């Protein structure tokens, strides 16, 4: 049975070119990048090169890139780091995020709120999953020090108006003047890195998180872009690595792989976007022929080219997932049945989507390794699954 | 989380799926918030000793694989039993057949147990 992998928002296959770049750094050039001898120098050279590649993509300075074990760590480092640093000299801090962030942002905000380290505002989203700049503007207070908004959502692909947020923050900062509290803008760009403009000056971002495994790089590696001058308190202690912000022996093969993956994104982004958009269009056209469905998320322009979120009435998402898995197809679902809490996807709920629709929601997420013929097989199997499950439903 | 082979077999080819026309009792249970619905249909007859027994049981389920499999197992366990025997069926009996049900999915078996109890209750009420 041919396997079809349509779950690329969860993780992606490592690109063969990435693997090839990594391999020498396991056995041949295995040195510790902190060592002074030539083993160490070779490793350090490879790390420097990877850092340059990432900086080249974001159009920032290499010293502004901190390698981490992934976006979860990047998000924790920047959010906890900013609040912990500023709370040393300031009593009441206010921070803002949205209701549809990834748990690695949302849970950090909830933790800081619970610890009374900061007051938190959680921005609503509209029916398409988009935040409102007007609402954000009204939410920013004189003691707001951080706004963290994801570039694109992992469940339904909504692309937030990041540039507009960046502009707003810059304006507020200028109005505040140099002597008052800083105001920083952090972007969780994990899902956007592959497909969207990630030049930090264009976005107006002071910090940006990403993960290797979502862009055909290795797992357990990521980076945090931190604009020069932004002060954070480290989360971990125990070494001088990564500008004293992230101690621990560098994972050289993974860093090399991440650098290569970012380079490939930069060089082939336009080509990949065109290919994936075609597959997505074909998929949407075929799905529209199934009755009692709805698409969740924004219309084309504001949605990632690789994500479709669609709901089927009277067919439960986890059952759809299992049936497709039996046919060799991997997708994901926002159904309450598949969540640890037995609650429907908080993201779909924040968009005002009713439980009976969330119940039958599935996410299809594509990559450059997918193809048009896969769409035909997928839709065929999906139709069988939906018909079978609907027949079983009361 | 992984489902057992037995569970997957029941999910792939559930037993006694469907409805019973003019059923003697119907039990509908569910969880509105998460969206699961289960409907158990029973056909009651008298056995040789003159006691009420479940001649046929069928189900309709909107829910996860564990809920569909639990419904299927429930019907297997219930068919042929007297009403008293059927009322004694618990979620543990269902879980035992399904092997290794993830704890998070016990409630799907509870749903099946409750569905049958409700159908029998309805039958008894109708009779009185
Ligand atoms: C939007 C978003 N942020 C953060 C993460 C966390 O990335 P990682 O698991 O690599 O730390 C993910 C991946 O699940 C994500 O989709
Ligand atoms: S029916 Fe929802 S978890 Fe089983």
XYZ file of C-alpha atoms and ligand atoms in Angstrom:
542
model
C 0.000 0.000 0.000
C 1.341 3.421 -0.969
C 1.582 5.735 2.018
C 0.323 9.312 1.800
C 1.607 11.789 4.365
C -0.718 14.773 4.707
C 0.305 15.813 8.226
C 3.163 18.183 7.502
C 2.057 20.768 10.067
C 2.872 18.147 12.724
C 6.263 17.341 11.319
C 8.002 16.887 7.965
C 10.347 14.364 6.404
C 14.000 15.370 6.472
C 15.127 16.523 3.023
C 17.818 14.184 1.631
C 20.086 17.203 1.088
C 19.699 18.083 4.778
C 20.587 14.573 5.873
C 23.589 14.566 3.569
C 24.829 17.820 5.080
C 24.437 16.459 8.607
C 26.086 13.056 8.269
C 29.768 14.113 8.431
C 29.121 15.778 11.789
C 28.279 12.565 13.614
C 31.505 10.583 13.188
C 34.047 12.504 11.164
C 33.665 16.029 12.533
C 32.212 15.105 15.910
C 34.094 17.762 17.895
C 32.668 19.941 20.639
C 32.235 23.392 19.156
C 33.601 24.890 22.384
C 36.947 23.043 22.154
C 40.037 24.943 21.051
C 41.627 22.139 19.017
C 40.931 21.584 15.370
C 38.043 19.158 16.070
C 36.371 21.974 17.918
C 37.244 24.541 15.281
C 35.718 22.436 12.512
C 32.522 22.058 14.530
C 32.460 25.755 15.369
C 32.981 26.599 11.706
C 29.975 24.514 10.742
C 27.854 26.165 13.431
C 28.924 29.623 12.253
C 27.999 28.740 8.706
C 24.558 27.500 9.758
C 24.011 30.637 11.803
C 24.886 32.754 8.767
C 22.385 30.851 6.656
C 19.574 31.491 9.115
C 20.581 35.158 9.487
C 20.691 35.452 5.713
C 17.083 34.251 5.470
C 15.810 36.563 8.199
C 18.037 39.452 7.013
C 19.448 39.927 10.494
C 22.893 39.736 12.097
C 24.305 36.289 12.809
C 24.801 37.225 16.478
C 21.042 37.672 16.744
C 20.394 33.940 16.174
C 20.335 31.644 19.211
C 20.116 27.909 18.587
C 17.689 26.042 20.844
C 16.148 22.590 21.037
C 13.125 23.786 19.083
C 10.406 26.408 19.017
C 8.965 25.335 22.367
C 12.255 26.260 23.986
C 12.604 29.437 21.898
C 9.134 30.557 22.968
C 9.859 29.836 26.614
C 13.228 31.574 26.506
C 11.941 34.776 24.981
C 8.640 35.070 26.865
C 9.881 34.026 30.300
C 13.172 35.765 29.599
C 11.699 39.184 28.862
C 9.258 39.093 31.769
C 11.824 37.751 34.235
C 14.365 40.363 33.189
C 12.001 43.301 33.423
C 10.261 42.152 36.600
C 13.528 42.619 38.472
C 12.973 46.380 38.459
C 9.288 46.757 37.637
C 6.320 45.830 39.764
C 3.453 45.524 37.347
C 4.000 44.278 33.822
C 1.379 43.614 31.180
C 1.792 41.177 28.282
C -0.470 40.338 25.336
C -0.999 37.246 23.230
C -3.876 35.679 21.290
C -6.301 32.894 22.160
C -5.121 30.717 19.295
C -1.415 30.466 20.041
C 0.403 27.155 20.224
C 0.539 25.752 23.795
C 4.265 26.550 23.907
C 3.268 30.230 23.961
C -0.159 30.090 25.609
C 0.901 27.909 28.532
C 3.889 30.162 29.235
C 1.595 33.188 29.396
C -0.791 31.308 31.692
C 2.115 30.307 33.913
C 3.418 33.887 34.207
C -0.120 35.066 34.952
C -0.561 32.437 37.660
C 2.795 33.328 39.200
C 1.600 36.966 39.225
C 4.683 37.985 37.268
C 2.562 39.740 34.673
C -1.005 40.639 33.862
C -2.074 38.954 30.621
C -4.542 39.900 27.881
C -5.622 37.157 25.456
C -6.815 38.594 22.154
C -9.950 37.156 20.551
C -10.018 36.117 16.921
C -12.833 36.513 14.407
C -14.679 33.695 12.613
C -11.720 33.310 10.252
C -9.215 33.031 13.067
C -7.703 36.489 12.607
C -6.847 39.016 15.311
C -7.956 42.639 15.014
C -5.312 45.378 14.911
C -7.861 47.813 16.342
C -8.481 45.558 19.329
C -4.762 45.073 19.843
C -4.263 48.833 19.774
C -6.869 49.266 22.503
C -5.338 46.466 24.570
C -1.820 47.923 24.718
C -1.276 49.821 27.982
C 1.561 51.963 29.304
C 3.000 48.938 31.130
C 2.668 46.473 28.226
C 6.131 45.041 27.580
C 5.494 42.139 25.239
C 3.111 41.239 22.430
C 3.425 37.671 21.136
C 1.441 36.747 18.032
C 1.954 33.681 15.855
C 2.718 34.223 12.181
C 0.417 31.454 10.954
C -1.778 29.070 12.871
C -0.882 25.381 12.954
C -4.474 24.111 12.934
C -6.266 26.150 10.300
C -3.456 28.137 8.688
C -4.658 31.697 9.365
C -1.884 34.160 8.577
C -1.980 37.046 11.030
C -1.368 40.663 9.942
C 2.145 40.533 11.409
C 3.520 43.548 9.534
C 0.666 45.703 10.788
C 1.284 44.517 14.339
C 4.973 45.341 13.893
C 4.149 48.844 12.676
C 1.729 49.450 15.524
C 4.298 48.353 18.099
C 6.951 50.581 16.575
C 4.576 53.533 16.723
C 3.650 52.916 20.352
C 7.319 52.535 21.211
C 8.220 55.851 19.606
C 5.373 57.585 21.432
C 6.527 56.162 24.728
C 10.027 57.584 24.503
C 13.323 56.161 25.627
C 12.888 56.421 29.382
C 9.734 54.343 29.749
C 9.296 50.558 29.680
C 10.312 48.730 26.510
C 7.693 47.101 24.291
C 8.743 44.029 22.332
C 7.067 42.062 19.568
C 7.607 38.300 19.400
C 6.466 36.151 16.485
C 6.078 32.381 16.643
C 6.947 31.744 12.998
C 7.083 27.941 13.142
C 4.380 27.359 10.528
C 5.196 30.423 8.444
C 8.926 29.892 7.965
C 8.473 27.580 4.994
C 6.171 29.800 2.965
C 6.079 33.422 4.133
C 8.342 36.448 4.121
C 10.397 36.129 7.284
C 12.631 39.186 7.045
C 12.516 40.481 10.583
C 12.768 44.170 9.676
C 9.861 43.872 7.259
C 7.831 42.159 9.975
C 8.930 44.577 12.674
C 9.705 41.606 14.927
C 12.021 41.891 17.918
C 12.023 38.145 18.422
C 11.036 35.197 16.240
C 10.882 31.452 16.974
C 11.178 28.507 14.595
C 11.759 24.754 14.557
C 13.834 22.599 12.219
C 11.455 19.682 11.877
C 8.642 21.715 10.310
C 10.866 22.724 7.393
C 12.304 19.329 6.424
C 15.109 19.664 8.950
C 15.850 17.495 11.986
C 13.756 17.335 15.168
C 14.914 18.775 18.479
C 16.574 21.829 16.972
C 15.303 25.346 16.422
C 16.297 28.935 16.818
C 15.306 32.164 18.424
C 15.980 35.406 16.633
C 16.524 38.054 19.293
C 17.073 41.620 18.102
C 20.290 43.163 19.425
C 19.529 45.102 22.580
C 16.535 43.036 23.714
C 17.377 41.880 27.234
C 16.243 38.471 28.444
C 17.057 36.469 31.548
C 18.094 32.917 30.660
C 15.867 30.007 31.640
C 18.794 27.595 32.029
C 22.194 28.181 33.577
C 25.471 26.328 33.240
C 27.607 27.529 30.350
C 28.627 30.402 28.131
C 27.139 28.953 24.955
C 24.886 31.002 22.722
C 25.818 34.383 24.200
C 25.173 33.116 27.764
C 21.496 32.691 26.921
C 21.290 28.998 26.204
C 23.895 26.843 27.927
C 24.759 23.325 26.829
C 27.031 21.629 24.291
C 25.847 22.559 20.831
C 24.044 19.894 18.808
C 26.302 20.392 15.815
C 24.783 17.884 13.330
C 21.272 19.221 14.033
C 22.432 22.834 13.729
C 24.080 22.022 10.388
C 20.830 20.348 9.280
C 18.754 23.324 10.360
C 21.050 25.687 8.457
C 20.746 23.580 5.337
C 16.960 23.321 5.698
C 16.645 27.111 5.972
C 18.898 27.555 2.951
C 16.679 25.216 0.939
C 13.581 27.129 2.011
C 15.184 30.380 0.879
C 16.253 29.023 -2.501
C 13.094 27.082 -3.403
C 10.308 28.886 -1.558
C 8.540 30.339 -4.595
C 8.715 27.095 -6.511
C 7.392 25.108 -3.549
C 4.560 27.551 -2.892
C 3.375 27.298 -6.508
C 3.463 23.497 -6.419
C 1.691 23.189 -3.067
C -0.968 25.764 -3.970
C -1.888 23.680 -7.020
C -2.301 20.566 -4.912
C -4.368 22.468 -2.371
C -6.652 23.908 -5.044
C -7.298 20.469 -6.507
C -7.993 19.141 -3.040
C -10.468 21.892 -2.180
C -12.312 21.431 -5.470
C -12.699 17.714 -4.842
C -13.702 18.143 -1.210
C -16.427 20.619 -2.168
C -18.255 17.742 -3.854
C -18.881 16.102 -0.477
C -22.106 17.288 1.192
C -22.476 18.708 4.696
C -18.967 20.045 5.008
C -17.471 23.392 5.921
C -13.994 24.824 5.545
C -12.534 26.353 8.685
C -10.166 29.290 8.526
C -9.640 32.297 6.303
C -10.222 32.524 2.573
C -7.250 31.757 0.361
C -5.217 34.945 0.694
C -4.889 34.821 4.455
C -4.304 31.079 4.757
C -1.046 29.143 4.518
C -0.711 27.459 1.125
C -0.248 24.043 2.765
C -3.085 23.847 5.294
C -6.747 22.924 4.838
C -9.072 22.515 7.795
C -12.412 20.975 6.901
C -15.330 19.680 8.967
C -17.735 16.872 8.137
C -21.093 16.778 9.837
C -21.997 13.409 11.406
C -18.530 11.900 11.079
C -16.144 12.099 14.035
C -12.589 13.300 13.356
C -10.643 10.635 15.196
C -12.618 7.909 13.459
C -11.898 9.567 10.112
C -8.213 9.699 11.054
C -8.178 6.003 12.013
C -9.977 4.917 8.854
C -7.621 6.892 6.661
C -4.675 5.478 8.587
C -5.894 1.996 7.710
C -5.732 3.142 4.080
C -2.163 4.412 4.563
C -3.043 8.101 4.793
C -1.940 10.390 7.644
C -3.938 13.492 8.624
C -4.860 15.128 11.933
C -8.054 16.189 13.740
C -9.385 18.828 16.119
C -12.093 16.535 17.500
C -12.724 16.467 21.235
C -12.379 12.674 21.111
C -8.713 12.954 20.180
C -7.757 15.662 22.658
C -6.476 14.718 26.083
C -9.058 16.991 27.682
C -12.022 15.686 25.627
C -12.706 19.318 24.760
C -13.035 20.420 21.124
C -10.038 22.231 19.624
C -9.689 25.535 21.530
C -8.689 27.189 18.267
C -11.879 26.219 16.434
C -13.858 27.152 19.557
C -12.183 30.598 19.654
C -13.384 31.066 16.057
C -16.940 30.423 17.222
C -17.189 27.049 15.508
C -19.890 24.894 17.106
C -18.903 21.617 18.813
C -20.783 19.474 16.286
C -18.576 20.933 13.552
C -15.323 20.728 15.546
C -16.219 17.099 16.241
C -15.814 16.247 12.575
C -12.859 18.517 11.799
C -9.727 17.291 10.087
C -6.544 19.078 9.130
C -4.749 18.255 5.918
C -1.259 19.758 5.740
C 0.871 19.449 2.633
C 4.546 19.730 1.793
C 6.806 19.912 -1.246
C 7.010 16.113 -1.144
C 3.288 15.701 -1.924
C 1.851 15.354 -5.421
C -1.387 15.771 -7.374
C -2.034 12.030 -7.834
C -2.084 11.704 -4.038
C -5.082 14.030 -3.945
C -7.185 11.599 -6.011
C -6.369 8.651 -3.756
C -6.929 10.708 -0.637
C -10.326 12.040 -1.686
C -11.433 8.582 -2.771
C -10.500 7.050 0.588
C -11.925 10.003 2.475
C -15.282 9.658 0.726
C -15.407 5.973 1.661
C -14.584 6.766 5.289
C -17.133 9.578 5.558
C -19.882 7.494 3.975
C -19.133 4.562 6.271
C -19.078 6.699 9.420
C -22.198 8.641 8.470
C -24.002 5.387 7.914
C -23.076 4.310 11.431
C -24.172 7.596 13.036
C -27.660 7.990 14.498
C -1.846 5.792 22.516
C -2.475 2.707 20.473
C -5.606 0.654 20.065
C -5.560 -3.157 20.345
C -6.076 -5.373 17.352
C -9.459 -6.533 18.715
C -10.613 -2.945 19.032
C -9.493 -2.128 15.512
C -11.234 -5.236 14.166
C -14.513 -4.162 15.750
C -13.977 -0.643 14.414
C -13.293 -1.884 10.897
C -16.200 -4.347 10.812
C -18.592 -3.577 13.652
C -21.130 -6.234 14.622
C -24.840 -5.480 14.714
C -24.567 -1.983 13.337
C -27.858 -0.449 12.260
C -31.358 0.043 13.596
C -34.270 -2.197 14.574
C -37.609 -1.192 13.064
C -40.257 -0.982 15.762
C -37.681 -1.678 18.470
C -39.013 -2.577 21.916
C -36.628 -0.110 23.488
C -34.200 2.592 22.372
C -31.511 4.153 24.561
C -29.854 7.341 23.371
C -26.891 8.614 25.325
C -24.160 11.091 24.575
C -22.009 13.946 25.495
C -23.300 17.156 23.966
C -20.111 19.128 24.652
C -17.799 16.739 22.870
C -20.419 15.689 20.346
C -20.595 11.919 20.814
C -23.964 10.193 20.391
C -24.805 6.515 20.847
C -28.157 4.878 20.208
C -28.895 1.283 21.305
C -31.942 -0.556 19.885
C -33.326 -3.698 21.516
C -35.764 -6.371 20.406
C -37.206 -8.216 23.413
C -38.800 -11.666 23.331
C -39.673 -14.463 25.783
C -37.281 -17.379 26.142
C -38.218 -21.057 26.776
C -38.600 -20.334 30.490
C -40.905 -17.400 29.819
C -38.369 -14.717 30.801
C -37.770 -11.537 28.780
C -34.547 -11.761 26.805
C -32.732 -9.705 24.176
C -33.460 -11.358 20.887
C -31.616 -8.673 18.980
C -29.525 -5.589 19.770
C -28.281 -3.007 17.313
C -26.400 0.254 17.565
C -25.789 3.573 15.865
C -22.791 5.575 17.042
C -21.261 8.921 16.225
C -17.933 8.928 17.988
C -14.370 7.683 18.104
C -13.048 4.269 17.161
C -13.222 3.173 20.804
C -16.897 4.144 20.988
C -17.765 2.295 17.800
C -15.867 -0.795 18.956
C -17.470 -0.599 22.422
C -20.934 -0.443 20.852
C -20.126 -3.463 18.730
C -18.844 -5.477 21.714
C -21.842 -4.454 23.785
C -24.268 -5.874 21.233
C -22.270 -9.142 21.148
C -22.392 -9.377 24.935
C -26.066 -8.468 25.196
C -27.710 -10.572 22.496
C -29.321 -13.689 23.960
C -29.142 -12.473 27.561
C -32.169 -12.070 29.815
C -32.897 -8.481 30.800
C -31.446 -9.043 34.287
C -28.281 -10.535 32.837
C -28.025 -7.692 30.329
C -28.432 -5.068 33.044
C -25.418 -6.576 34.786
C -23.119 -5.830 31.826
C -20.625 -3.142 32.806
C -17.984 -1.074 31.058
C -15.366 -3.422 32.557
C -16.847 -6.350 30.639
C -16.551 -4.344 27.435
C -13.025 -3.114 28.205
C -11.968 -6.700 28.932
C -12.995 -7.801 25.460
C -11.374 -4.792 23.813
C -8.035 -5.241 25.663
C -5.835 -2.232 26.467
C -8.410 0.519 26.125
C -6.561 3.789 26.832
C -7.874 5.215 30.161
C -8.998 8.344 28.338
C -11.347 6.127 26.329
C -13.093 4.302 29.220
C -15.943 6.757 29.003
C -16.776 5.478 25.516
C -17.419 2.026 27.016
C -19.451 3.621 29.815
C -21.545 5.212 27.088
C -22.303 1.757 25.666
C -23.217 0.358 29.094
C -25.514 3.313 29.766
C -27.070 3.114 26.321
C -28.177 -0.477 26.867
C -29.469 0.246 30.389
C -31.485 3.151 29.039
C -32.959 1.027 26.250
C -34.018 -1.674 28.752
C -35.460 0.956 31.090
C -37.456 2.383 28.229
C -38.749 -1.081 27.379
C -39.818 -1.649 31.001
C -41.553 1.716 31.174
C -43.412 1.038 27.954
C -44.591 -2.313 29.287
C -45.957 -0.847 32.528
C 2.869 27.250 15.840
C 3.795 26.337 16.580
N 4.565 26.817 17.560
C 5.411 26.048 18.245
C 5.541 24.692 17.981
C 6.489 23.875 18.800
O 7.552 23.378 18.074
P 8.475 22.227 18.668
O 7.582 21.098 19.037
O 9.408 21.894 17.587
O 9.157 22.769 19.874
C 4.751 24.139 16.960
C 4.831 22.704 16.620
O 4.097 21.878 17.074
C 3.855 24.980 16.258
O 3.064 24.492 15.276
S -16.592 8.960 21.525
Fe -15.494 10.766 21.992
S -13.761 9.922 22.916
Fe -14.797 8.126 22.331
